[in-house]
Short mmCIF file of C-alpha atoms in Angstrom, two decimals:
data_model
loop_
_atom_site.label_atom_id
_atom_site.label_comp_id
_atom_site.label_asym_id
_atom_site.label_seq_id
_atom_site.Cartn_x
_atom_site.Cartn_y
_atom_site.Cartn_z
CA MET A 603 -0.05 -0.05 -0.05
CA ILE A 604 2.92 2.54 0.95
CA PHE A 605 4.23 2.10 -2.73
CA ILE A 606 0.91 3.06 -4.13
CA ILE A 607 0.11 5.99 -1.79
CA ASN A 608 3.84 7.39 -2.49
CA TYR A 609 3.41 7.10 -6.19
CA PHE A 610 0.15 8.83 -6.44
CA LEU A 611 1.53 11.50 -4.26
CA MET A 612 4.40 11.98 -6.63
CA ILE A 613 2.18 12.57 -9.15
CA ALA A 614 0.02 15.09 -7.33
CA GLU A 615 3.07 16.82 -6.42
CA GLY A 616 4.42 16.83 -10.07
CA PHE A 617 1.05 18.17 -10.99
CA VAL A 618 1.03 20.87 -8.47
CA LEU A 619 4.74 22.02 -8.94
CA LYS A 620 4.64 21.79 -12.80
CA ARG A 621 1.41 23.68 -13.00
CA ARG A 622 2.40 26.60 -10.64
CA SER A 623 4.70 29.27 -11.95
CA LEU A 624 7.37 28.63 -9.26
CA LYS A 625 11.12 29.00 -10.42
CA CYS A 626 11.94 26.37 -7.77
CA GLY A 627 9.17 24.06 -8.77
CA LYS A 628 11.70 21.39 -10.35
CA LYS A 629 14.22 21.71 -7.36
CA LEU A 630 11.34 21.08 -4.71
CA PHE A 631 9.94 18.19 -6.79
CA VAL A 632 13.41 16.78 -6.85
CA ILE A 633 14.06 17.15 -3.05
CA ILE A 634 10.51 15.95 -2.00
CA THR A 635 10.38 12.99 -4.22
CA PHE A 636 14.16 11.91 -3.34
CA LEU A 637 13.41 12.22 0.51
CA GLN A 638 9.93 10.30 -0.07
CA LEU A 639 11.58 7.33 -2.14
CA ALA A 640 14.96 7.38 0.08
CA ALA A 641 12.87 7.09 3.27
CA ILE A 642 10.88 4.02 2.06
CA VAL A 643 13.93 2.08 0.76
CA SER A 644 16.00 2.88 4.06
CA LEU A 645 13.55 2.40 6.73
CA ARG A 646 12.48 -0.81 5.55
CA LYS A 647 12.55 -4.06 7.64
CA GLU A 648 15.05 -6.46 7.07
CA THR A 649 12.33 -9.05 5.67
CA VAL A 650 11.67 -6.48 2.83
CA GLY A 651 13.75 -7.16 -0.13
CA ILE A 652 14.94 -10.62 -1.32
CA ASP A 653 18.59 -10.01 -0.43
CA THR A 654 18.13 -7.38 2.55
CA ALA A 655 18.79 -10.16 5.20
CA MET A 656 22.00 -11.41 3.37
CA TYR A 657 23.36 -7.85 3.06
CA ILE A 658 22.78 -7.20 6.94
CA GLN A 659 24.41 -10.44 7.42
CA LEU A 660 27.46 -9.21 5.55
CA LEU A 661 27.50 -6.26 7.79
CA GLU A 662 27.55 -8.56 10.82
CA TRP A 663 30.15 -10.55 9.42
CA SER A 664 32.27 -7.39 8.73
CA LYS A 665 31.84 -6.27 12.31
CA ASN A 666 33.23 -9.45 13.55
CA ASP A 667 36.22 -9.62 11.16
CA ILE A 668 34.89 -12.44 9.13
CA GLU A 669 36.48 -12.08 5.74
CA ILE A 670 33.89 -11.61 2.69
CA TYR A 671 36.02 -12.91 0.03
CA TRP A 672 33.53 -13.87 -2.43
CA ILE A 673 32.32 -10.38 -3.30
CA GLU A 674 34.00 -7.33 -5.25
CA ALA A 675 37.00 -5.37 -3.46
CA GLY A 676 34.83 -2.13 -3.82
CA SER A 677 31.73 -3.64 -2.19
CA ARG A 678 34.06 -5.45 0.56
CA ALA A 679 35.84 -2.11 1.53
CA TYR A 680 32.49 -0.27 1.66
CA ILE A 681 30.76 -2.84 3.83
CA HIS A 682 34.00 -2.58 6.14
CA LEU A 683 33.72 0.84 6.36
CA LEU A 684 29.99 0.77 7.13
CA GLY A 685 30.65 -1.83 9.74
CA ASN A 686 32.73 0.59 11.40
CA ILE A 687 30.44 3.55 11.29
CA CYS A 688 26.80 2.02 11.29
CA THR A 689 25.45 1.33 14.72
CA THR A 690 21.86 0.06 13.35
CA TYR A 691 21.02 -1.95 10.11
CA THR A 692 18.72 0.93 9.09
CA GLU A 693 21.84 3.22 8.89
CA TYR A 694 23.46 0.70 6.82
CA LEU A 695 20.62 0.14 4.45
CA ALA A 696 20.41 3.95 3.96
CA ALA A 697 24.11 4.13 3.22
CA TRP A 698 23.59 1.97 0.29
CA ALA A 699 20.37 3.54 -1.07
CA ILE A 700 21.18 7.10 -0.67
CA PRO A 701 24.33 7.29 -2.66
CA THR A 702 22.58 4.89 -5.34
CA MET A 703 19.70 7.47 -5.73
CA VAL A 704 21.93 10.39 -5.73
CA LEU A 705 23.61 8.81 -8.77
CA PHE A 706 20.24 8.06 -10.39
CA TYR A 707 18.93 11.49 -9.65
CA ARG A 708 22.19 13.13 -11.12
CA TYR A 709 21.76 11.29 -14.20
CA ILE A 710 18.29 12.44 -14.75
CA ILE A 711 18.81 16.07 -13.79
CA ARG A 712 21.99 16.33 -16.13
CA ASN A 713 20.25 14.67 -19.30
CA SER A 714 16.58 14.96 -18.89
CA LYS A 715 14.12 17.73 -20.44
CA ASP A 716 11.39 16.64 -18.15
CA ILE A 717 12.57 15.67 -15.09
CA TYR A 718 9.00 15.10 -13.72
CA LEU A 719 8.47 12.22 -16.16
CA SER A 720 12.03 10.89 -15.71
CA ILE A 721 11.58 10.53 -11.83
CA TYR A 722 8.05 8.89 -12.27
CA ILE A 723 10.08 6.23 -14.79
CA PHE A 724 12.81 5.80 -12.43
CA ALA A 725 10.37 5.26 -9.53
CA SER A 726 8.37 2.73 -11.44
CA LEU A 727 10.10 0.67 -14.16
CA MET A 728 12.10 -1.50 -11.70
CA PHE A 729 15.33 0.85 -11.21
CA TYR A 730 14.05 2.06 -7.83
CA PHE A 731 12.95 -1.49 -6.67
CA LEU A 732 16.38 -2.92 -7.38
CA GLU A 733 17.73 -0.98 -4.51
CA PHE A 734 15.58 -3.24 -2.29
CA SER A 735 17.41 -6.31 -3.36
CA LEU A 736 20.19 -6.12 -5.89
CA VAL A 737 21.93 -3.68 -3.58
CA ARG A 738 25.60 -3.79 -5.03
CA GLN A 739 24.27 -3.86 -8.57
CA ALA A 740 21.90 -0.91 -8.25
CA LEU A 741 24.84 1.10 -7.08
CA ALA A 742 26.95 -0.23 -10.00
CA ILE A 743 24.39 0.74 -12.51
CA GLY A 744 24.17 4.29 -11.00
CA ILE A 745 27.87 4.46 -11.35
CA VAL A 746 28.08 3.43 -14.97
CA LEU A 747 25.12 6.08 -15.93
CA GLN A 748 27.65 8.81 -15.04
CA ALA A 749 29.94 7.32 -17.92
CA VAL A 750 27.33 7.92 -20.68
CA SER A 751 28.04 11.82 -20.74
CA LEU A 752 31.83 10.98 -20.76
CA LEU A 753 31.26 8.67 -23.85
CA ASP A 754 29.54 11.45 -25.57
CA GLU A 755 32.39 13.84 -24.97
CA ARG A 756 34.87 11.15 -26.13
CA LYS A 757 36.54 11.06 -22.74
CA TYR A 758 37.32 7.45 -23.09
CA PHE A 759 39.95 7.19 -20.45
CA ARG A 760 37.57 8.44 -17.75
CA TYR A 761 34.65 6.38 -19.43
CA ILE A 762 36.80 3.14 -18.69
CA LEU A 763 37.86 4.33 -15.15
CA ILE A 764 34.18 4.86 -14.14
CA ILE A 765 33.21 1.57 -15.35
CA LEU A 766 36.33 -0.13 -13.39
CA ILE A 767 35.01 1.71 -10.48
CA ALA A 768 31.50 0.27 -10.93
CA MET A 769 32.94 -3.12 -11.42
CA SER A 770 34.76 -3.16 -8.10
CA PHE A 771 31.11 -2.99 -6.58
CA HIS A 772 29.67 -5.58 -9.03
CA SER A 773 31.35 -7.27 -11.67
CA SER A 774 28.48 -7.46 -14.09
CA ALA A 775 29.17 -3.72 -14.86
CA ALA A 776 31.95 -5.15 -17.27
CA VAL A 777 29.10 -5.29 -19.77
CA PHE A 778 29.03 -1.66 -20.22
CA PHE A 779 32.26 -1.76 -22.16
CA LEU A 780 30.08 -3.10 -24.90
CA LEU A 781 28.90 0.43 -25.37
CA LEU A 782 32.16 1.77 -26.35
CA PRO A 783 32.59 0.07 -29.77
CA ILE A 784 28.81 0.39 -30.25
CA SER A 785 29.06 4.09 -30.04
CA PHE A 786 31.33 4.46 -32.97
CA VAL A 787 28.47 2.88 -35.12
CA LYS A 788 26.47 5.34 -37.08
CA CYS A 789 22.76 4.24 -37.65
CA LYS A 790 20.14 6.13 -39.03
CA ILE A 791 16.95 5.60 -36.72
CA ASN A 792 14.05 4.44 -39.16
CA LEU A 793 11.86 1.74 -39.96
CA SER A 794 14.55 -0.36 -41.37
CA LEU A 795 16.68 -0.36 -38.23
CA SER A 796 13.34 -1.25 -36.28
CA ILE A 797 13.06 -4.51 -38.47
CA MET A 798 16.65 -5.18 -37.88
CA ILE A 799 16.33 -4.89 -34.04
CA VAL A 800 13.14 -7.13 -34.03
CA ALA A 801 15.28 -9.79 -36.02
CA LEU A 802 18.10 -9.54 -33.69
CA CYS A 803 15.72 -10.08 -30.59
CA GLY A 804 14.61 -13.22 -32.42
CA ILE A 805 18.32 -14.39 -32.85
CA CYS A 806 18.90 -13.72 -29.22
CA ALA A 807 15.96 -15.41 -28.01
CA VAL A 808 16.93 -18.61 -30.31
CA PHE A 809 20.68 -18.66 -29.29
CA GLY A 810 20.28 -17.12 -25.84
CA ARG A 811 21.93 -20.08 -23.95
CA ILE A 812 24.90 -20.16 -26.14
CA LEU A 813 25.34 -16.50 -25.87
CA THR A 814 25.15 -16.54 -22.10
CA GLU A 815 27.77 -19.10 -21.74
CA ILE A 816 30.22 -17.31 -23.46
CA GLY A 817 29.35 -14.04 -21.65
CA ALA A 818 29.21 -15.75 -18.17
CA ARG A 819 32.92 -16.49 -18.13
CA LEU A 820 33.72 -13.01 -18.79
CA ILE A 821 31.58 -11.25 -16.22
CA GLY A 822 31.81 -13.96 -13.25
CA TYR A 823 28.29 -15.24 -13.75
CA SER A 824 29.45 -18.79 -14.54
CA SER A 825 28.47 -20.03 -11.01
CA TYR A 826 24.75 -18.99 -11.63
CA LEU A 827 24.33 -21.37 -14.70
CA GLN A 828 24.45 -24.41 -12.08
CA THR A 829 21.47 -22.94 -10.18
CA GLU A 830 17.74 -22.28 -10.64
CA TYR A 831 18.66 -18.92 -12.18
CA ALA A 832 19.45 -20.88 -15.31
CA ASN A 833 16.06 -21.48 -16.15
CA ALA A 834 14.07 -19.90 -18.95
CA GLY A 835 12.84 -16.41 -18.01
CA ASN A 836 9.52 -14.91 -18.94
CA VAL A 837 8.33 -12.89 -21.88
CA LEU A 838 7.09 -9.86 -20.07
CA HIS A 839 10.07 -7.59 -19.93
CA PRO A 840 11.60 -8.59 -23.26
CA ALA A 841 8.32 -7.77 -24.83
CA LEU A 842 7.66 -4.60 -22.72
CA PHE A 843 10.95 -2.97 -23.49
CA LEU A 844 10.87 -3.83 -27.11
CA ILE A 845 7.51 -2.00 -27.47
CA ILE A 846 9.20 0.86 -25.49
CA LEU A 847 11.94 0.94 -27.97
CA MET A 848 9.83 0.68 -30.95
CA PHE A 849 7.53 3.58 -29.42
CA CYS A 850 10.83 5.68 -28.99
CA THR A 851 11.79 4.99 -32.76
CA ILE A 852 8.59 6.44 -33.79
CA LEU A 853 8.87 9.66 -31.65
CA SER A 854 12.28 10.01 -32.87
CA MET A 855 11.58 10.15 -36.72
CA GLY A 856 11.86 13.83 -37.63
CA ALA A 857 12.92 14.83 -33.93
CA LYS A 858 16.09 17.38 -34.02
CA SER A 859 17.68 15.34 -31.16
CA THR A 860 18.41 12.39 -33.32
CA LYS A 861 21.30 14.36 -35.09
CA ILE A 862 22.93 14.77 -31.61
CA ARG A 863 25.51 12.05 -30.79
CA LYS A 864 24.43 11.79 -27.26
CA PHE A 865 20.69 10.85 -28.37
CA ARG A 866 22.32 8.11 -30.50
CA ILE A 867 24.23 6.69 -27.71
CA GLU A 868 21.26 6.54 -25.47
CA TYR A 869 19.23 4.94 -28.17
CA GLU A 870 21.85 2.39 -28.84
CA MET A 871 22.09 1.82 -24.97
CA LEU A 872 18.14 1.15 -24.93
CA ALA A 873 18.54 -1.28 -28.09
CA VAL A 874 21.29 -3.31 -26.29
CA GLY A 875 19.39 -3.80 -23.19
CA VAL A 876 16.24 -4.76 -25.27
CA LEU A 877 18.47 -7.43 -26.78
CA PHE A 878 19.73 -8.71 -23.39
CA TYR A 879 16.19 -9.01 -22.36
CA TRP A 880 15.71 -11.29 -25.23
CA ILE A 881 18.60 -13.50 -24.21
CA SER A 882 17.21 -13.93 -20.94
CA LEU A 883 14.27 -15.84 -22.28
CA SER A 884 16.80 -18.68 -22.48
CA VAL A 885 18.53 -17.97 -19.07
CA GLN A 886 16.72 -16.00 -16.27
CA ILE A 887 19.87 -14.64 -14.65
CA VAL A 888 20.62 -12.36 -17.76
CA ASN A 889 17.52 -10.44 -16.97
CA ARG A 890 19.73 -8.40 -14.44
CA ILE A 891 22.00 -7.32 -17.29
CA PRO A 892 19.67 -5.04 -19.28
CA TYR A 893 19.28 -2.59 -16.42
CA TYR A 894 22.85 -1.30 -17.21
CA PHE A 895 21.57 -0.26 -20.55
CA THR A 896 17.59 0.54 -20.22
CA GLY A 897 18.34 3.19 -17.74
CA SER A 898 18.71 5.56 -20.75
CA VAL A 899 14.69 5.24 -21.20
CA MET A 900 14.47 7.78 -18.06
CA THR A 901 15.85 10.45 -20.29
CA ILE A 902 15.37 9.51 -24.05
CA LEU A 903 11.61 8.93 -23.68
CA PRO A 904 10.64 12.20 -21.77
CA ASN A 905 13.03 14.30 -24.22
CA LEU A 906 11.35 12.76 -27.15
CA ILE A 907 7.87 13.75 -25.87
CA VAL A 908 9.06 17.43 -25.21
CA GLU A 909 10.48 17.66 -28.66
CA MET A 910 6.92 16.70 -30.25
CA LYS A 911 5.76 19.78 -32.28
CA ASN A 912 2.18 19.22 -31.57
CA ARG A 913 1.97 20.25 -27.94
CA LYS A 914 -1.71 18.74 -27.52
CA GLN A 915 -0.47 15.45 -28.89
CA ALA A 916 2.46 15.71 -26.66
CA LYS A 917 0.31 16.09 -23.49
CA ILE A 918 -1.86 13.11 -24.58
CA VAL A 919 1.20 11.10 -24.91
CA ASN A 920 2.59 12.29 -21.58
CA ILE A 921 -0.52 11.30 -19.99
CA CYS A 922 -0.71 7.89 -21.60
CA VAL A 923 2.85 7.10 -20.44
CA ILE A 924 1.85 8.11 -16.85
CA VAL A 925 -1.12 5.76 -16.92
CA PHE A 926 1.27 2.89 -18.21
CA LEU A 927 3.66 3.41 -15.39
CA VAL A 928 1.05 3.46 -12.94
CA LEU A 929 -0.36 -0.05 -14.18
CA TYR A 930 3.18 -1.29 -14.32
CA GLU A 931 3.62 -0.09 -10.83
CA PHE A 932 0.50 -2.26 -9.73
CA LEU A 933 1.85 -5.14 -11.63
CA MET A 934 5.25 -5.09 -9.82
CA ILE A 935 3.57 -4.71 -6.63
CA ALA A 936 1.17 -7.27 -7.05
CA GLN A 937 4.19 -9.68 -8.29
CA SER A 938 6.17 -8.34 -5.10
CA ALA A 939 9.15 -7.61 -7.63
CA GLN A 940 12.36 -7.88 -5.72
CA GLY A 941 10.54 -9.11 -2.78
CA ILE A 942 9.23 -5.55 -1.80
CA MET A 943 5.86 -7.06 -0.53
CA PRO A 944 4.52 -7.34 2.18
CA TYR A 945 6.46 -3.87 3.07
CA GLN A 946 6.97 -2.94 6.82
CA PHE A 947 9.11 -0.42 8.30
CA PHE A 948 11.89 -1.54 10.65
CA TRP A 949 9.91 -0.57 13.69
CA GLU A 950 6.87 -2.92 12.88
#
């Protein structure tokens, strides 16, 4: 219930602050929604989130000087630091969640032309829910998103450095190196490209297991192939994000931003994420990888709507997207995505 109330409250806050001619409207919206979302993820009980109890156990081991050798060096160092600082597990969970949210919000603020819609997308399309379970990976995703602008500015050394930092928290961040060679590909966004992407999705679905076995050795996911995570995934997210990509493709036809390299990079990010989703049809664990790439939807979709020449149509599209996000939020809550339900505060 808390998630539904919070999401509708965010929409109401956005409606009021966007309508009013307040110079600080955007800043207030950013601050208020940040505090709301941070409070919910930080003040949760240890039973909320699939891996929450495990991360709290890591904190206890660190306090007792038990070596946590199987996780990445950056995560080990951070957990050890928090073990010396945090006196409660609530402080510990907040110390993971708040920096992650800062990184996501920073990416949105620097790249979105409609911060309101971007934050709605962040809060509903799984990115926020990742912080309840995939704690290390969520932080790694937030870090690699900072590398997108570096790639656009051709600051390749710093781009590589950012990814290496992200890998020190979660080795799967290595997949973001794929974006470097892809960024040199100059593709025209049109119907032909859409057909090619759909065909590639089919190939990824058919040869998903083979591609996964090759890639798993490179990013340290081989152990997962011996567990239940190696089972086939479901079609919901592959189909959903393919539809989102096709929708962005339609909106981008004739848009000025398509001529900008940064837009092309973000579009390619989204396309790569969609392909990974279709690979996950064969191997479930792969569905964690697309989040590194699909994060671009938080900016590319709002920016395309803002650029629509027909403002009436733009408003209708905006409303339709918000309605879709609300329905998706309901679906994720009903399925207890990342173990978020039943939600309880730490004092309950």
